[in-house]
JSON list of C-alpha atoms in Angstrom, two decimals:
[
{"chain": "E", "resi": 1, "resn": "UNK", "atom": "CA", "xyz": [0.00, 0.00, 0.00]},
{"chain": "E", "resi": 2, "resn": "UNK", "atom": "CA", "xyz": [2.00, 2.96, -1.33]},
{"chain": "E", "resi": 3, "resn": "UNK", "atom": "CA", "xyz": [1.22, 6.67, -1.04]},
{"chain": "E", "resi": 4, "resn": "UNK", "atom": "CA", "xyz": [3.10, 9.10, -3.30]},
{"chain": "E", "resi": 5, "resn": "UNK", "atom": "CA", "xyz": [4.23, 12.32, -1.66]},
{"chain": "E", "resi": 6, "resn": "UNK", "atom": "CA", "xyz": [3.14, 14.29, -4.73]},
{"chain": "E", "resi": 7, "resn": "UNK", "atom": "CA", "xyz": [-0.45, 13.21, -4.01]},
{"chain": "E", "resi": 8, "resn": "UNK", "atom": "CA", "xyz": [-0.42, 15.07, -0.67]},
{"chain": "E", "resi": 9, "resn": "UNK", "atom": "CA", "xyz": [-1.57, 18.56, -1.53]},
{"chain": "E", "resi": 10, "resn": "UNK", "atom": "CA", "xyz": [-2.05, 21.63, 0.70]},
{"chain": "E", "resi": 11, "resn": "UNK", "atom": "CA", "xyz": [-5.22, 20.48, 2.48]},
{"chain": "E", "resi": 12, "resn": "UNK", "atom": "CA", "xyz": [-3.62, 17.08, 3.08]},
{"chain": "E", "resi": 13, "resn": "UNK", "atom": "CA", "xyz": [-4.73, 13.66, 1.96]},
{"chain": "E", "resi": 14, "resn": "UNK", "atom": "CA", "xyz": [-7.41, 11.41, 3.40]},
{"chain": "E", "resi": 15, "resn": "UNK", "atom": "CA", "xyz": [-7.81, 7.80, 2.33]},
{"chain": "E", "resi": 16, "resn": "UNK", "atom": "CA", "xyz": [-9.65, 4.66, 3.31]},
{"chain": "E", "resi": 17, "resn": "UNK", "atom": "CA", "xyz": [-8.36, 1.40, 1.89]},
{"chain": "E", "resi": 18, "resn": "UNK", "atom": "CA", "xyz": [-8.80, -2.28, 2.72]},
{"chain": "E", "resi": 19, "resn": "UNK", "atom": "CA", "xyz": [-5.76, -3.92, 4.27]},
{"chain": "E", "resi": 20, "resn": "UNK", "atom": "CA", "xyz": [-4.23, -6.85, 2.44]},
{"chain": "E", "resi": 21, "resn": "UNK", "atom": "CA", "xyz": [-4.98, -9.89, 4.61]},
{"chain": "E", "resi": 22, "resn": "UNK", "atom": "CA", "xyz": [-1.48, -11.26, 4.00]},
{"chain": "E", "resi": 23, "resn": "UNK", "atom": "CA", "xyz": [0.03, -8.14, 5.61]},
{"chain": "E", "resi": 24, "resn": "UNK", "atom": "CA", "xyz": [-1.75, -8.77, 8.90]},
{"chain": "E", "resi": 25, "resn": "UNK", "atom": "CA", "xyz": [-1.20, -12.53, 8.78]},
{"chain": "E", "resi": 26, "resn": "UNK", "atom": "CA", "xyz": [2.56, -12.01, 8.42]},
{"chain": "E", "resi": 27, "resn": "UNK", "atom": "CA", "xyz": [2.48, -9.69, 11.43]},
{"chain": "E", "resi": 28, "resn": "UNK", "atom": "CA", "xyz": [0.50, -12.11, 13.60]},
{"chain": "E", "resi": 29, "resn": "UNK", "atom": "CA", "xyz": [2.86, -14.93, 12.64]},
{"chain": "E", "resi": 30, "resn": "UNK", "atom": "CA", "xyz": [5.40, -13.14, 14.83]},
{"chain": "E", "resi": 31, "resn": "UNK", "atom": "CA", "xyz": [3.02, -13.19, 17.80]},
{"chain": "E", "resi": 32, "resn": "UNK", "atom": "CA", "xyz": [2.60, -16.34, 19.87]},
{"chain": "E", "resi": 33, "resn": "UNK", "atom": "CA", "xyz": [-0.66, -18.12, 19.04]},
{"chain": "E", "resi": 34, "resn": "UNK", "atom": "CA", "xyz": [-2.61, -15.27, 17.42]},
{"chain": "E", "resi": 35, "resn": "UNK", "atom": "CA", "xyz": [-4.43, -15.64, 14.12]},
{"chain": "E", "resi": 36, "resn": "UNK", "atom": "CA", "xyz": [-6.46, -13.23, 12.04]},
{"chain": "E", "resi": 37, "resn": "UNK", "atom": "CA", "xyz": [-10.22, -13.41, 11.54]},
{"chain": "E", "resi": 38, "resn": "UNK", "atom": "CA", "xyz": [-10.91, -10.12, 9.73]},
{"chain": "E", "resi": 39, "resn": "UNK", "atom": "CA", "xyz": [-10.08, -6.42, 9.75]},
{"chain": "E", "resi": 40, "resn": "UNK", "atom": "CA", "xyz": [-11.68, -3.10, 8.95]},
{"chain": "E", "resi": 41, "resn": "UNK", "atom": "CA", "xyz": [-10.22, -0.86, 6.21]},
{"chain": "E", "resi": 42, "resn": "UNK", "atom": "CA", "xyz": [-7.37, 1.46, 7.13]},
{"chain": "E", "resi": 43, "resn": "UNK", "atom": "CA", "xyz": [-8.42, 5.09, 7.53]},
{"chain": "E", "resi": 44, "resn": "UNK", "atom": "CA", "xyz": [-5.41, 7.38, 7.24]},
{"chain": "E", "resi": 45, "resn": "UNK", "atom": "CA", "xyz": [-4.62, 11.08, 6.92]},
{"chain": "E", "resi": 46, "resn": "UNK", "atom": "CA", "xyz": [-1.42, 12.71, 5.64]},
{"chain": "E", "resi": 47, "resn": "UNK", "atom": "CA", "xyz": [-0.16, 16.24, 6.24]},
{"chain": "E", "resi": 48, "resn": "UNK", "atom": "CA", "xyz": [3.08, 17.92, 5.21]},
{"chain": "E", "resi": 49, "resn": "UNK", "atom": "CA", "xyz": [4.60, 19.72, 8.17]},
{"chain": "E", "resi": 50, "resn": "UNK", "atom": "CA", "xyz": [8.04, 21.37, 8.31]},
{"chain": "E", "resi": 51, "resn": "UNK", "atom": "CA", "xyz": [9.58, 19.18, 5.63]},
{"chain": "E", "resi": 52, "resn": "UNK", "atom": "CA", "xyz": [8.13, 16.02, 7.15]},
{"chain": "E", "resi": 53, "resn": "UNK", "atom": "CA", "xyz": [4.93, 14.06, 6.63]},
{"chain": "E", "resi": 54, "resn": "UNK", "atom": "CA", "xyz": [2.59, 13.52, 9.54]},
{"chain": "E", "resi": 55, "resn": "UNK", "atom": "CA", "xyz": [0.54, 10.32, 9.28]},
{"chain": "E", "resi": 56, "resn": "UNK", "atom": "CA", "xyz": [-2.41, 9.33, 11.41]},
{"chain": "E", "resi": 57, "resn": "UNK", "atom": "CA", "xyz": [-4.19, 6.03, 10.94]},
{"chain": "E", "resi": 58, "resn": "UNK", "atom": "CA", "xyz": [-6.65, 3.67, 12.53]},
{"chain": "E", "resi": 59, "resn": "UNK", "atom": "CA", "xyz": [-8.23, 0.30, 11.89]},
{"chain": "E", "resi": 60, "resn": "UNK", "atom": "CA", "xyz": [-9.52, -2.65, 13.88]},
{"chain": "E", "resi": 61, "resn": "UNK", "atom": "CA", "xyz": [-8.53, -6.30, 13.66]},
{"chain": "E", "resi": 62, "resn": "UNK", "atom": "CA", "xyz": [-10.59, -9.26, 14.83]},
{"chain": "E", "resi": 63, "resn": "UNK", "atom": "CA", "xyz": [-8.21, -11.95, 16.04]},
{"chain": "E", "resi": 64, "resn": "UNK", "atom": "CA", "xyz": [-8.15, -15.19, 18.01]},
{"chain": "E", "resi": 65, "resn": "UNK", "atom": "CA", "xyz": [-5.55, -15.60, 20.74]},
{"chain": "E", "resi": 66, "resn": "UNK", "atom": "CA", "xyz": [-4.72, -18.10, 23.50]},
{"chain": "E", "resi": 67, "resn": "UNK", "atom": "CA", "xyz": [-5.96, -17.66, 27.05]},
{"chain": "E", "resi": 68, "resn": "UNK", "atom": "CA", "xyz": [-2.99, -17.14, 29.36]},
{"chain": "E", "resi": 69, "resn": "UNK", "atom": "CA", "xyz": [-4.31, -19.62, 31.95]},
{"chain": "E", "resi": 70, "resn": "UNK", "atom": "CA", "xyz": [-6.11, -22.42, 30.10]},
{"chain": "E", "resi": 71, "resn": "UNK", "atom": "CA", "xyz": [-4.68, -21.88, 26.56]},
{"chain": "E", "resi": 72, "resn": "UNK", "atom": "CA", "xyz": [-8.19, -21.97, 25.13]},
{"chain": "E", "resi": 73, "resn": "UNK", "atom": "CA", "xyz": [-9.08, -19.82, 22.14]},
{"chain": "E", "resi": 74, "resn": "UNK", "atom": "CA", "xyz": [-10.32, -16.30, 22.83]},
{"chain": "E", "resi": 75, "resn": "UNK", "atom": "CA", "xyz": [-11.93, -14.04, 20.23]},
{"chain": "E", "resi": 76, "resn": "UNK", "atom": "CA", "xyz": [-11.07, -10.39, 20.66]},
{"chain": "E", "resi": 77, "resn": "UNK", "atom": "CA", "xyz": [-11.15, -7.11, 18.80]},
{"chain": "E", "resi": 78, "resn": "UNK", "atom": "CA", "xyz": [-7.88, -5.18, 18.60]},
{"chain": "E", "resi": 79, "resn": "UNK", "atom": "CA", "xyz": [-8.28, -1.43, 17.91]},
{"chain": "E", "resi": 80, "resn": "UNK", "atom": "CA", "xyz": [-5.18, 0.08, 16.28]},
{"chain": "E", "resi": 81, "resn": "UNK", "atom": "CA", "xyz": [-4.46, 3.81, 16.18]},
{"chain": "E", "resi": 82, "resn": "UNK", "atom": "CA", "xyz": [-1.13, 5.45, 15.40]},
{"chain": "E", "resi": 83, "resn": "UNK", "atom": "CA", "xyz": [0.47, 8.82, 14.75]},
{"chain": "E", "resi": 84, "resn": "UNK", "atom": "CA", "xyz": [3.85, 9.01, 13.04]},
{"chain": "E", "resi": 85, "resn": "UNK", "atom": "CA", "xyz": [6.31, 11.53, 11.65]},
{"chain": "E", "resi": 86, "resn": "UNK", "atom": "CA", "xyz": [7.75, 10.36, 8.35]},
{"chain": "E", "resi": 87, "resn": "UNK", "atom": "CA", "xyz": [11.26, 11.80, 8.08]},
{"chain": "E", "resi": 88, "resn": "UNK", "atom": "CA", "xyz": [13.06, 11.80, 4.76]},
{"chain": "E", "resi": 89, "resn": "UNK", "atom": "CA", "xyz": [16.23, 9.71, 4.78]},
{"chain": "E", "resi": 90, "resn": "UNK", "atom": "CA", "xyz": [19.41, 11.64, 3.90]},
{"chain": "E", "resi": 91, "resn": "UNK", "atom": "CA", "xyz": [20.49, 11.16, 0.31]},
{"chain": "E", "resi": 92, "resn": "UNK", "atom": "CA", "xyz": [23.94, 9.62, 0.17]},
{"chain": "E", "resi": 93, "resn": "UNK", "atom": "CA", "xyz": [26.24, 10.12, -2.82]},
{"chain": "E", "resi": 94, "resn": "UNK", "atom": "CA", "xyz": [27.42, 7.04, -4.72]},
{"chain": "E", "resi": 95, "resn": "UNK", "atom": "CA", "xyz": [30.44, 5.48, -3.07]},
{"chain": "E", "resi": 96, "resn": "UNK", "atom": "CA", "xyz": [32.43, 5.71, -6.32]},
{"chain": "E", "resi": 97, "resn": "UNK", "atom": "CA", "xyz": [31.76, 9.41, -6.78]},
{"chain": "E", "resi": 98, "resn": "UNK", "atom": "CA", "xyz": [33.46, 12.29, -5.01]},
{"chain": "E", "resi": 99, "resn": "UNK", "atom": "CA", "xyz": [30.94, 15.13, -4.65]},
{"chain": "E", "resi": 100, "resn": "UNK", "atom": "CA", "xyz": [32.29, 18.53, -5.62]},
{"chain": "E", "resi": 101, "resn": "UNK", "atom": "CA", "xyz": [32.53, 21.12, -2.88]},
{"chain": "E", "resi": 102, "resn": "UNK", "atom": "CA", "xyz": [30.09, 23.40, -4.69]},
{"chain": "E", "resi": 103, "resn": "UNK", "atom": "CA", "xyz": [27.88, 20.61, -6.05]},
{"chain": "E", "resi": 104, "resn": "UNK", "atom": "CA", "xyz": [24.22, 21.51, -6.29]},
{"chain": "E", "resi": 105, "resn": "UNK", "atom": "CA", "xyz": [21.40, 19.11, -5.44]},
{"chain": "E", "resi": 106, "resn": "UNK", "atom": "CA", "xyz": [20.32, 16.95, -8.35]},
{"chain": "E", "resi": 107, "resn": "UNK", "atom": "CA", "xyz": [17.03, 17.64, -10.07]},
{"chain": "E", "resi": 108, "resn": "UNK", "atom": "CA", "xyz": [15.52, 14.54, -8.46]},
{"chain": "E", "resi": 109, "resn": "UNK", "atom": "CA", "xyz": [16.57, 15.63, -4.98]},
{"chain": "E", "resi": 110, "resn": "UNK", "atom": "CA", "xyz": [15.32, 19.18, -5.56]},
{"chain": "E", "resi": 111, "resn": "UNK", "atom": "CA", "xyz": [11.99, 17.82, -6.75]},
{"chain": "E", "resi": 112, "resn": "UNK", "atom": "CA", "xyz": [11.63, 15.58, -3.68]},
{"chain": "E", "resi": 113, "resn": "UNK", "atom": "CA", "xyz": [12.29, 18.57, -1.42]},
{"chain": "E", "resi": 114, "resn": "UNK", "atom": "CA", "xyz": [9.81, 20.71, -3.35]},
{"chain": "E", "resi": 115, "resn": "UNK", "atom": "CA", "xyz": [7.17, 17.99, -3.09]},
{"chain": "E", "resi": 116, "resn": "UNK", "atom": "CA", "xyz": [7.50, 18.06, 0.69]},
{"chain": "E", "resi": 117, "resn": "UNK", "atom": "CA", "xyz": [7.73, 21.84, 1.03]},
{"chain": "E", "resi": 118, "resn": "UNK", "atom": "CA", "xyz": [4.77, 22.55, -1.24]},
{"chain": "E", "resi": 119, "resn": "UNK", "atom": "CA", "xyz": [1.56, 22.84, 0.67]},
{"chain": "E", "resi": 120, "resn": "UNK", "atom": "CA", "xyz": [2.98, 22.49, 4.16]},
{"chain": "E", "resi": 121, "resn": "UNK", "atom": "CA", "xyz": [0.41, 23.17, 6.87]},
{"chain": "E", "resi": 122, "resn": "UNK", "atom": "CA", "xyz": [0.68, 24.40, 10.42]},
{"chain": "E", "resi": 123, "resn": "UNK", "atom": "CA", "xyz": [-0.15, 22.01, 13.25]},
{"chain": "E", "resi": 124, "resn": "UNK", "atom": "CA", "xyz": [-1.04, 22.38, 16.91]},
{"chain": "E", "resi": 125, "resn": "UNK", "atom": "CA", "xyz": [0.78, 19.25, 18.08]},
{"chain": "E", "resi": 126, "resn": "UNK", "atom": "CA", "xyz": [4.41, 18.86, 19.16]},
{"chain": "E", "resi": 127, "resn": "UNK", "atom": "CA", "xyz": [6.31, 16.94, 16.47]},
{"chain": "E", "resi": 128, "resn": "UNK", "atom": "CA", "xyz": [8.94, 15.76, 18.95]},
{"chain": "E", "resi": 129, "resn": "UNK", "atom": "CA", "xyz": [6.25, 13.86, 20.82]},
{"chain": "E", "resi": 130, "resn": "UNK", "atom": "CA", "xyz": [5.29, 11.77, 17.80]},
{"chain": "E", "resi": 131, "resn": "UNK", "atom": "CA", "xyz": [7.20, 8.64, 16.76]},
{"chain": "E", "resi": 132, "resn": "UNK", "atom": "CA", "xyz": [9.47, 9.18, 13.75]},
{"chain": "E", "resi": 133, "resn": "UNK", "atom": "CA", "xyz": [9.91, 6.75, 10.86]},
{"chain": "E", "resi": 134, "resn": "UNK", "atom": "CA", "xyz": [12.27, 7.11, 7.87]},
{"chain": "E", "resi": 135, "resn": "UNK", "atom": "CA", "xyz": [11.10, 7.10, 4.25]},
{"chain": "E", "resi": 136, "resn": "UNK", "atom": "CA", "xyz": [12.71, 7.75, 0.87]},
{"chain": "E", "resi": 137, "resn": "UNK", "atom": "CA", "xyz": [11.11, 11.16, 0.32]},
{"chain": "E", "resi": 138, "resn": "UNK", "atom": "CA", "xyz": [8.97, 10.00, -2.59]},
{"chain": "E", "resi": 139, "resn": "UNK", "atom": "CA", "xyz": [6.59, 7.33, -1.33]},
{"chain": "E", "resi": 140, "resn": "UNK", "atom": "CA", "xyz": [5.32, 6.04, 2.00]},
{"chain": "E", "resi": 141, "resn": "UNK", "atom": "CA", "xyz": [4.83, 2.29, 2.26]},
{"chain": "E", "resi": 142, "resn": "UNK", "atom": "CA", "xyz": [2.03, 1.65, 4.72]},
{"chain": "E", "resi": 143, "resn": "UNK", "atom": "CA", "xyz": [2.36, -2.15, 4.85]},
{"chain": "E", "resi": 144, "resn": "UNK", "atom": "CA", "xyz": [5.32, -2.29, 7.29]},
{"chain": "E", "resi": 145, "resn": "UNK", "atom": "CA", "xyz": [3.66, 0.40, 9.39]},
{"chain": "E", "resi": 146, "resn": "UNK", "atom": "CA", "xyz": [0.45, -1.63, 9.62]},
{"chain": "E", "resi": 147, "resn": "UNK", "atom": "CA", "xyz": [2.40, -4.78, 10.53]},
{"chain": "E", "resi": 148, "resn": "UNK", "atom": "CA", "xyz": [4.30, -3.03, 13.32]},
{"chain": "E", "resi": 149, "resn": "UNK", "atom": "CA", "xyz": [1.28, -1.22, 14.72]},
{"chain": "E", "resi": 150, "resn": "UNK", "atom": "CA", "xyz": [-0.96, -4.28, 14.97]},
{"chain": "E", "resi": 151, "resn": "UNK", "atom": "CA", "xyz": [1.79, -6.09, 16.90]},
{"chain": "E", "resi": 152, "resn": "UNK", "atom": "CA", "xyz": [2.13, -3.14, 19.28]},
{"chain": "E", "resi": 153, "resn": "UNK", "atom": "CA", "xyz": [-1.64, -3.10, 19.82]},
{"chain": "E", "resi": 154, "resn": "UNK", "atom": "CA", "xyz": [-1.97, -6.76, 20.79]},
{"chain": "E", "resi": 155, "resn": "UNK", "atom": "CA", "xyz": [-2.72, -7.25, 24.50]},
{"chain": "E", "resi": 156, "resn": "UNK", "atom": "CA", "xyz": [0.12, -8.56, 26.63]},
{"chain": "E", "resi": 157, "resn": "UNK", "atom": "CA", "xyz": [-2.12, -11.21, 28.17]},
{"chain": "E", "resi": 158, "resn": "UNK", "atom": "CA", "xyz": [-5.53, -12.59, 27.26]},
{"chain": "E", "resi": 159, "resn": "UNK", "atom": "CA", "xyz": [-8.04, -14.32, 29.53]},
{"chain": "E", "resi": 160, "resn": "UNK", "atom": "CA", "xyz": [-11.08, -16.26, 28.35]},
{"chain": "E", "resi": 161, "resn": "UNK", "atom": "CA", "xyz": [-12.80, -14.94, 31.51]},
{"chain": "E", "resi": 162, "resn": "UNK", "atom": "CA", "xyz": [-11.71, -13.18, 34.66]},
{"chain": "E", "resi": 163, "resn": "UNK", "atom": "CA", "xyz": [-12.23, -16.25, 36.87]},
{"chain": "E", "resi": 164, "resn": "UNK", "atom": "CA", "xyz": [-10.52, -18.71, 34.53]},
{"chain": "E", "resi": 165, "resn": "UNK", "atom": "CA", "xyz": [-9.17, -21.58, 36.64]},
{"chain": "E", "resi": 166, "resn": "UNK", "atom": "CA", "xyz": [-6.47, -22.56, 34.20]},
{"chain": "E", "resi": 167, "resn": "UNK", "atom": "CA", "xyz": [-4.92, -26.01, 33.81]},
{"chain": "E", "resi": 168, "resn": "UNK", "atom": "CA", "xyz": [-4.11, -28.52, 36.54]},
{"chain": "E", "resi": 169, "resn": "UNK", "atom": "CA", "xyz": [-0.32, -28.44, 37.03]},
{"chain": "E", "resi": 170, "resn": "UNK", "atom": "CA", "xyz": [-0.37, -32.19, 37.73]},
{"chain": "E", "resi": 171, "resn": "UNK", "atom": "CA", "xyz": [-2.37, -33.68, 34.87]},
{"chain": "E", "resi": 172, "resn": "UNK", "atom": "CA", "xyz": [-3.10, -30.73, 32.59]},
{"chain": "E", "resi": 173, "resn": "UNK", "atom": "CA", "xyz": [-6.88, -30.98, 32.93]},
{"chain": "E", "resi": 174, "resn": "UNK", "atom": "CA", "xyz": [-8.80, -27.81, 32.07]},
{"chain": "E", "resi": 175, "resn": "UNK", "atom": "CA", "xyz": [-10.24, -26.93, 35.49]},
{"chain": "E", "resi": 176, "resn": "UNK", "atom": "CA", "xyz": [-13.00, -24.85, 33.88]},
{"chain": "E", "resi": 177, "resn": "UNK", "atom": "CA", "xyz": [-14.47, -28.07, 32.47]},
{"chain": "E", "resi": 178, "resn": "UNK", "atom": "CA", "xyz": [-14.13, -30.32, 35.52]},
{"chain": "E", "resi": 179, "resn": "UNK", "atom": "CA", "xyz": [-12.15, -30.71, 38.70]},
{"chain": "E", "resi": 180, "resn": "UNK", "atom": "CA", "xyz": [-9.64, -33.53, 38.42]},
{"chain": "E", "resi": 181, "resn": "UNK", "atom": "CA", "xyz": [-9.28, -33.77, 42.19]},
{"chain": "E", "resi": 182, "resn": "UNK", "atom": "CA", "xyz": [-5.58, -33.09, 42.36]},
{"chain": "E", "resi": 183, "resn": "UNK", "atom": "CA", "xyz": [-6.15, -29.74, 43.98]},
{"chain": "E", "resi": 184, "resn": "UNK", "atom": "CA", "xyz": [-7.76, -31.46, 46.99]},
{"chain": "E", "resi": 185, "resn": "UNK", "atom": "CA", "xyz": [-4.77, -33.76, 47.56]},
{"chain": "E", "resi": 186, "resn": "UNK", "atom": "CA", "xyz": [-1.49, -32.80, 49.06]},
{"chain": "E", "resi": 187, "resn": "UNK", "atom": "CA", "xyz": [0.88, -33.70, 46.28]},
{"chain": "E", "resi": 188, "resn": "UNK", "atom": "CA", "xyz": [4.42, -34.47, 47.44]},
{"chain": "E", "resi": 189, "resn": "UNK", "atom": "CA", "xyz": [7.39, -33.87, 45.21]},
{"chain": "E", "resi": 190, "resn": "UNK", "atom": "CA", "xyz": [9.10, -37.25, 44.74]},
{"chain": "E", "resi": 191, "resn": "UNK", "atom": "CA", "xyz": [12.44, -35.54, 45.32]},
{"chain": "E", "resi": 192, "resn": "UNK", "atom": "CA", "xyz": [11.24, -34.57, 48.79]},
{"chain": "E", "resi": 193, "resn": "UNK", "atom": "CA", "xyz": [9.34, -37.77, 49.63]},
{"chain": "E", "resi": 194, "resn": "UNK", "atom": "CA", "xyz": [12.04, -39.08, 52.00]},
{"chain": "E", "resi": 195, "resn": "UNK", "atom": "CA", "xyz": [11.88, -35.92, 54.06]},
{"chain": "E", "resi": 196, "resn": "UNK", "atom": "CA", "xyz": [8.44, -36.82, 55.38]},
{"chain": "E", "resi": 197, "resn": "UNK", "atom": "CA", "xyz": [9.94, -39.71, 57.38]},
{"chain": "E", "resi": 198, "resn": "UNK", "atom": "CA", "xyz": [12.44, -37.51, 59.17]},
{"chain": "E", "resi": 199, "resn": "UNK", "atom": "CA", "xyz": [11.56, -36.88, 62.78]},
{"chain": "E", "resi": 200, "resn": "UNK", "atom": "CA", "xyz": [12.85, -33.77, 64.44]},
{"chain": "E", "resi": 201, "resn": "UNK", "atom": "CA", "xyz": [14.38, -34.10, 67.91]},
{"chain": "E", "resi": 202, "resn": "UNK", "atom": "CA", "xyz": [13.25, -31.74, 70.63]}
]
């Protein structure tokens, strides 16, 4: 999902586009046990500010994740919202070329700078407080941004319910389904079994 800088005019750019399912599936493959069900389209806005591009976006992903206690499947909705500063990467001269001391910027570099400077708008937010991401000055690729943001939005832990009893540490039985009885017995670690026969002297 590419956005050309030249498409961002003075009032900014607003777009709503469906997210490629493969983009989110690749992201969730990096998370432990999560899988994608569906997602809403990405709604994003772009503004040129002080030679940078400010991007705001939001979407929602329906996913299935594992319960932290019983490992059962849990359906949940993950709202994703982000605000980024896209900062143009510095243009490096070719390694085989020695730039002249009075060399002027190339036409391509001048055009990239003009594309950013044209139609810049004032903003009421502090740029230093917004995360910065590099881009090539010509296009913004939203796919890696979407992948990173959905991973950041995933909950640290998931519970199927607040009073989930989890799994029996002895036999692995799901205690939400039935009580295996191990919790009522005093299990003795076999490594400590001989200690129970020791009698302490007064």
